[in-house]
Each structure stands twice: as structure tokens, then as C-alpha cells.
Coordinates of C-alpha atoms and ligand atoms in Angstrom, one line a residue:
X1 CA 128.7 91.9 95.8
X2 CA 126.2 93.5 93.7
X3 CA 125.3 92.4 89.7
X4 CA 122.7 93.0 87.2
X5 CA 121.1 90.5 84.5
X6 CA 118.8 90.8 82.1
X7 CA 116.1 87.7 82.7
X8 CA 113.2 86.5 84.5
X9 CA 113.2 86.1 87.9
X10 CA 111.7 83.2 88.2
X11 CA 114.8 81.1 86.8
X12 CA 117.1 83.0 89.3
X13 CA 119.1 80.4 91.7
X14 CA 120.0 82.4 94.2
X15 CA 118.5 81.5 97.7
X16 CA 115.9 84.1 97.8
X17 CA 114.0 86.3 95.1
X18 CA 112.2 89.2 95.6
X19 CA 108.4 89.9 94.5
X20 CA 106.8 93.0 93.6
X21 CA 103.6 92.2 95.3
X22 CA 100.8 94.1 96.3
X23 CA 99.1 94.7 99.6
X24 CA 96.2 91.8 99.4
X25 CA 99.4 89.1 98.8
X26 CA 97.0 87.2 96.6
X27 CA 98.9 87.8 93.6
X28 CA 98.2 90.0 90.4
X29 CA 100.1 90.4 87.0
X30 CA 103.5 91.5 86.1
X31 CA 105.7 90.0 87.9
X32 CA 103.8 88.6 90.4
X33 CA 101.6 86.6 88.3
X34 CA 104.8 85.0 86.7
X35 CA 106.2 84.1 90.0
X36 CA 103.0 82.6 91.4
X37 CA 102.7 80.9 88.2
X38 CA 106.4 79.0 88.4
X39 CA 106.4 78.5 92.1
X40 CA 103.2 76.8 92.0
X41 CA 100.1 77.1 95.0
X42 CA 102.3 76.5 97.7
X43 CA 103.5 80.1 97.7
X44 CA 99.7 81.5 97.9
X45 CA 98.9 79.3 100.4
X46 CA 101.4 80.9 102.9
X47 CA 100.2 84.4 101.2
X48 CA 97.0 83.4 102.3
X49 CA 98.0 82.1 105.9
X50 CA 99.9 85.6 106.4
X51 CA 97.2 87.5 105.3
X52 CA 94.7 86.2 107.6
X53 CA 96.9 86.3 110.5
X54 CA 97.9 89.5 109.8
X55 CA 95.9 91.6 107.5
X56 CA 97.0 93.5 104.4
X57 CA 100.8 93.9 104.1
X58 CA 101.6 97.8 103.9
X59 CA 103.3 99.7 101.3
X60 CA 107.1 99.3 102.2
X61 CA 106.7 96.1 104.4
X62 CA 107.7 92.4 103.3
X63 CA 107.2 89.2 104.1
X64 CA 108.7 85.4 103.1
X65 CA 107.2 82.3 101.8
X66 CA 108.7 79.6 100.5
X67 CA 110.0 79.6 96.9
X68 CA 107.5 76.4 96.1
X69 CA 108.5 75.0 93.0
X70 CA 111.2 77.7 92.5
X71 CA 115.0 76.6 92.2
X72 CA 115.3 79.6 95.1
X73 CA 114.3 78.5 98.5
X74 CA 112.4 81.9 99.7
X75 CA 110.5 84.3 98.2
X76 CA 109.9 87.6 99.8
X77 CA 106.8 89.7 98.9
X78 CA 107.1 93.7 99.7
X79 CA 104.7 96.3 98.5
X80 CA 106.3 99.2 96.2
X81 CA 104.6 102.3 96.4
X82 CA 102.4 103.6 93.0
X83 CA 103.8 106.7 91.6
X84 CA 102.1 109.6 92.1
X85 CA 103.9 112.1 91.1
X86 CA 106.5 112.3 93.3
X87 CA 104.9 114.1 96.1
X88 CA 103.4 111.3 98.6
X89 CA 106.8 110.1 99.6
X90 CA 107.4 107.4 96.9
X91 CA 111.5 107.3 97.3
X92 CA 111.3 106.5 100.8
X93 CA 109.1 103.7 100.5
X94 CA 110.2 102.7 98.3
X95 CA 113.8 102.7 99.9
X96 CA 112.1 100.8 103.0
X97 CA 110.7 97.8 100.5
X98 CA 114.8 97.3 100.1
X99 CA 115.5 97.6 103.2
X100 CA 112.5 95.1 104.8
X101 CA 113.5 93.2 102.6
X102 CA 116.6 92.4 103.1
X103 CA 116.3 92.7 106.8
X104 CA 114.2 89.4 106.9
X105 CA 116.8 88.1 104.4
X106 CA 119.2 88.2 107.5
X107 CA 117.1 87.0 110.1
X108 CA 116.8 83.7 108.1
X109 CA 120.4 83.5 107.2
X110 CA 119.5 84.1 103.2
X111 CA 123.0 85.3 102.3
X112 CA 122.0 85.4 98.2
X113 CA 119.5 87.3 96.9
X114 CA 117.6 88.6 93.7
X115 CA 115.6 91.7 93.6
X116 CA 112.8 92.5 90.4
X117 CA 112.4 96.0 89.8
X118 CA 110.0 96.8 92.2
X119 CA 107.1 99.6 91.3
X120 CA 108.6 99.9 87.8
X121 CA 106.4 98.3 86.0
X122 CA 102.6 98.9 86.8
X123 CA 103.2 101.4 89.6
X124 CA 104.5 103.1 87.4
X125 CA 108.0 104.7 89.1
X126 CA 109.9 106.2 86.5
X127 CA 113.0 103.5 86.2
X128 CA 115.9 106.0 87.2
X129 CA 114.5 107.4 90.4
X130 CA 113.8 103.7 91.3
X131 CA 117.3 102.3 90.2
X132 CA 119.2 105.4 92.0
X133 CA 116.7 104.4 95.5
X134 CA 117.3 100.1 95.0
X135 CA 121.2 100.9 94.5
X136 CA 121.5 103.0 97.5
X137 CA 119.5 101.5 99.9
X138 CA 121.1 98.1 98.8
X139 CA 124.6 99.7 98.8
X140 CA 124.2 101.5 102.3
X141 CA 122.9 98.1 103.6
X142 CA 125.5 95.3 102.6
X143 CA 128.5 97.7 103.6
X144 CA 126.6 97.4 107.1
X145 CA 125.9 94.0 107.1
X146 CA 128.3 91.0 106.0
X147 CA 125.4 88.2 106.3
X148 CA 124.5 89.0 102.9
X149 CA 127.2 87.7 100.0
X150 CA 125.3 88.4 96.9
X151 CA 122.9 91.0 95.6
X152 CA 121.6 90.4 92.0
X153 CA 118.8 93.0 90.1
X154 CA 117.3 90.9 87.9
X155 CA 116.3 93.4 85.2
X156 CA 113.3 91.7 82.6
X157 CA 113.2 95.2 80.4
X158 CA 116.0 96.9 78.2
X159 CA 115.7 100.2 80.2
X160 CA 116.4 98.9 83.5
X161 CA 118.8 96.8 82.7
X162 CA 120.8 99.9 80.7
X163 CA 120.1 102.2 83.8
X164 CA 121.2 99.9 86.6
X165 CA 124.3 99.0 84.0
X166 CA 125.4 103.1 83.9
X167 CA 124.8 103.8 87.4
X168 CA 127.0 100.8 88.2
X169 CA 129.7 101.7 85.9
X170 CA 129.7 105.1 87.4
X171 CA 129.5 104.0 90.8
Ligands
LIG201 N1 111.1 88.6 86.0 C1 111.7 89.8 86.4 N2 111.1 91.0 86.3 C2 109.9 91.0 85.7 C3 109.2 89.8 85.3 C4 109.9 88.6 85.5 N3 109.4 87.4 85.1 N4 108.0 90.2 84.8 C5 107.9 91.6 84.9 N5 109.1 92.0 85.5 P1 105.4 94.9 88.0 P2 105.0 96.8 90.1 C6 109.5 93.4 85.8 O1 104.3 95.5 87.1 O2 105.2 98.0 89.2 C7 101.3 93.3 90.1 O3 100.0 93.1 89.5 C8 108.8 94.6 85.0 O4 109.5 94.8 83.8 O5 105.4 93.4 88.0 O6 105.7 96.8 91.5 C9 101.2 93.2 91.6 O7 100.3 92.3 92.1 C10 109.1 95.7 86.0 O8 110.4 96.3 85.7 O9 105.3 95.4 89.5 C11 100.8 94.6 91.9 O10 99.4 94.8 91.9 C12 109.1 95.1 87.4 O11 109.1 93.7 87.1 C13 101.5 95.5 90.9 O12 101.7 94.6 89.8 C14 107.9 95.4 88.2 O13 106.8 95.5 87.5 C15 102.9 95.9 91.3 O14 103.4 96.8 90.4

């Protein structure tokens, strides 16, 4: 099942939300910085432990932490692409950020979970070329995949939450 809400994330209860993060995982502003802020230093810590086993996350990739303080139980960080025009591949990876995503979602049984509007904001992808991307990706995946029972887009701006709204109500 799919819904949309206008909020912040970081009061969702689902079992898992989803940060727009960026590839050093030590947090930033935006939505980031909020979650970071609610879940408390738990979360960077296992940023931190990931990063220095692993390196920089990549554009597209994700990863999970605990949700800290957060009523959710995970939290997975991917990396949205910036927009650049359009030209450098920016649907795809973004597409691969949903679907990262919610691969690890399976592999630790998350079966609800809550995606921000990833590379909306300061990565500036224009809001309907991201919705059409999340809602496709997201769509494709679940009619695949039965282990996850709820997808929510938590929309914190009037735009997204109009265009995710239309493209659901024409969907
Ligand atoms: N709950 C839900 N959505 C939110 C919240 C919130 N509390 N706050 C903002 N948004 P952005 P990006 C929405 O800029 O574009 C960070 O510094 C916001 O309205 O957070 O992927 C990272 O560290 C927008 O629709 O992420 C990176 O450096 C969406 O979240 C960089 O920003 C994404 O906006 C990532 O940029």
C-alpha cells in the first residue's frame, strides 16, 4: 500500500524512515540535520562506524542505523543525486536510492516504511521528475515483493505533497 502525508519525518511510526543523506554520512541540513537532531548521537555513531569501515557511501547506495531516539526502529541513509541538468543520469540514480533502499528494508524484515523526498530539496531535482522516479520505482518494487506492507512519502513542502497527491489520483 502506498500513501502520502504532509509532515515531518521524524514523527513518522512506521518501522523504518528514509534519510536524504549525503555521501560523508556525517550529517548536513535539510532533512538530515532534523533527523540527526530527533534521533539523537546514536545514529551518527553508526554513520561513523560505517564510514570508517567502508568509506564514503556512493550516490544511489544506502545503508541502516538505528532510528536512536526515533519512534521508528531503522533509519536508512541513501545518497540522491544533485541535479545537474538532467544530463549526468540523475533519474536513474535516483531510481536506485529507491530501490537500495528498500532492498535492505527486506533483508531486515522492515515491512513499513517512510521515504522523504529525496534530492528535492537542496539537490535541487525539480519535484515532478523526482515524484514520477520515487512512484515508479516504489510501485515496480512492492508488486514484486510482498515483504513490504506499507509505503508512506512523507511530503514536508506544499508542492510535493500536491504532486505526489495528482500523480496518485491519476495512477
Ligand atoms: N521531514 C520530511 N521531509 C523534510 C524535512 C522533515 N523534517 N525537512 C526537509 N524535508 P533535503 P536533498 C524535505 O535538502 O535535496 C543535506 O544537507 C524537503 O522539503 O533535506 O536530498 C544532506 O546532508 C525536501 O523535499 O535533501 C545533503 O548534503 C526533501 O526533504 C543534502 O542536504 C529533501 O531535501 C541532500 O539534499
Amino acid at each position: 500500500m502506498i500513501e502520502v502525508i504532509q509532515g515531518d519525518i521524524t514523527k513518522a511510526s512506521l518501522d523504518c524512515i528514509v534519510n536524504a543523506a549525503n555521501t560523508s554520512l556525517l550529517g548536513g541540513g535539510g532533512v538530515d540535520g532534523a533527523i540527526h537532531r530527533a534521533g539523537g548521537k546514536q545514529i551518527l555513531d553508526e554513520c561513523i562506524r560505517i564510514r570508517n569501515a567502508q568509506g564514503n557511501c556512493p550516490t544511489g547506495e544506502a545503508v541502516l542505523t538505528t532510528g536512536g531516539r526515533l519512534h521508528a526502529k531503522y533509519v536508512i541513509h541513501t545518497i540522491g543525486p544533485v541535479w545537474n541538468g538532467g544530463q549526468s543520469h540523475e533519474p536513474e540514480k535516483l531510481s536506485s536510492c529507491y530501490r537500495n533502499t528498500l532492498n535492505l528494508a527486506v533483508e531486515k524484515g522492515i515491512k513499513s516504511i517512510a521515504f522523504s523526498n529525496i534530492s528535492t530539496g537542496i539537490y535541487g531535482f525539480p519535484k515532478d521528475k523526482a515524484a514520477e522516479v520515487a512512484l515508479k520505482t516504489v510501485a515496480d518494487f512492492i508488486e514484486k515483493n510482498a515483504t513490504i506492507e506499507r509505503v508512506q512519502f512523507v511530503c514536508f513542502d506544499r508542492d510535493n505533497y500536491d504532486i505526489y497527491l495528482e500523480r496518485l489520483r491519476i495512477s
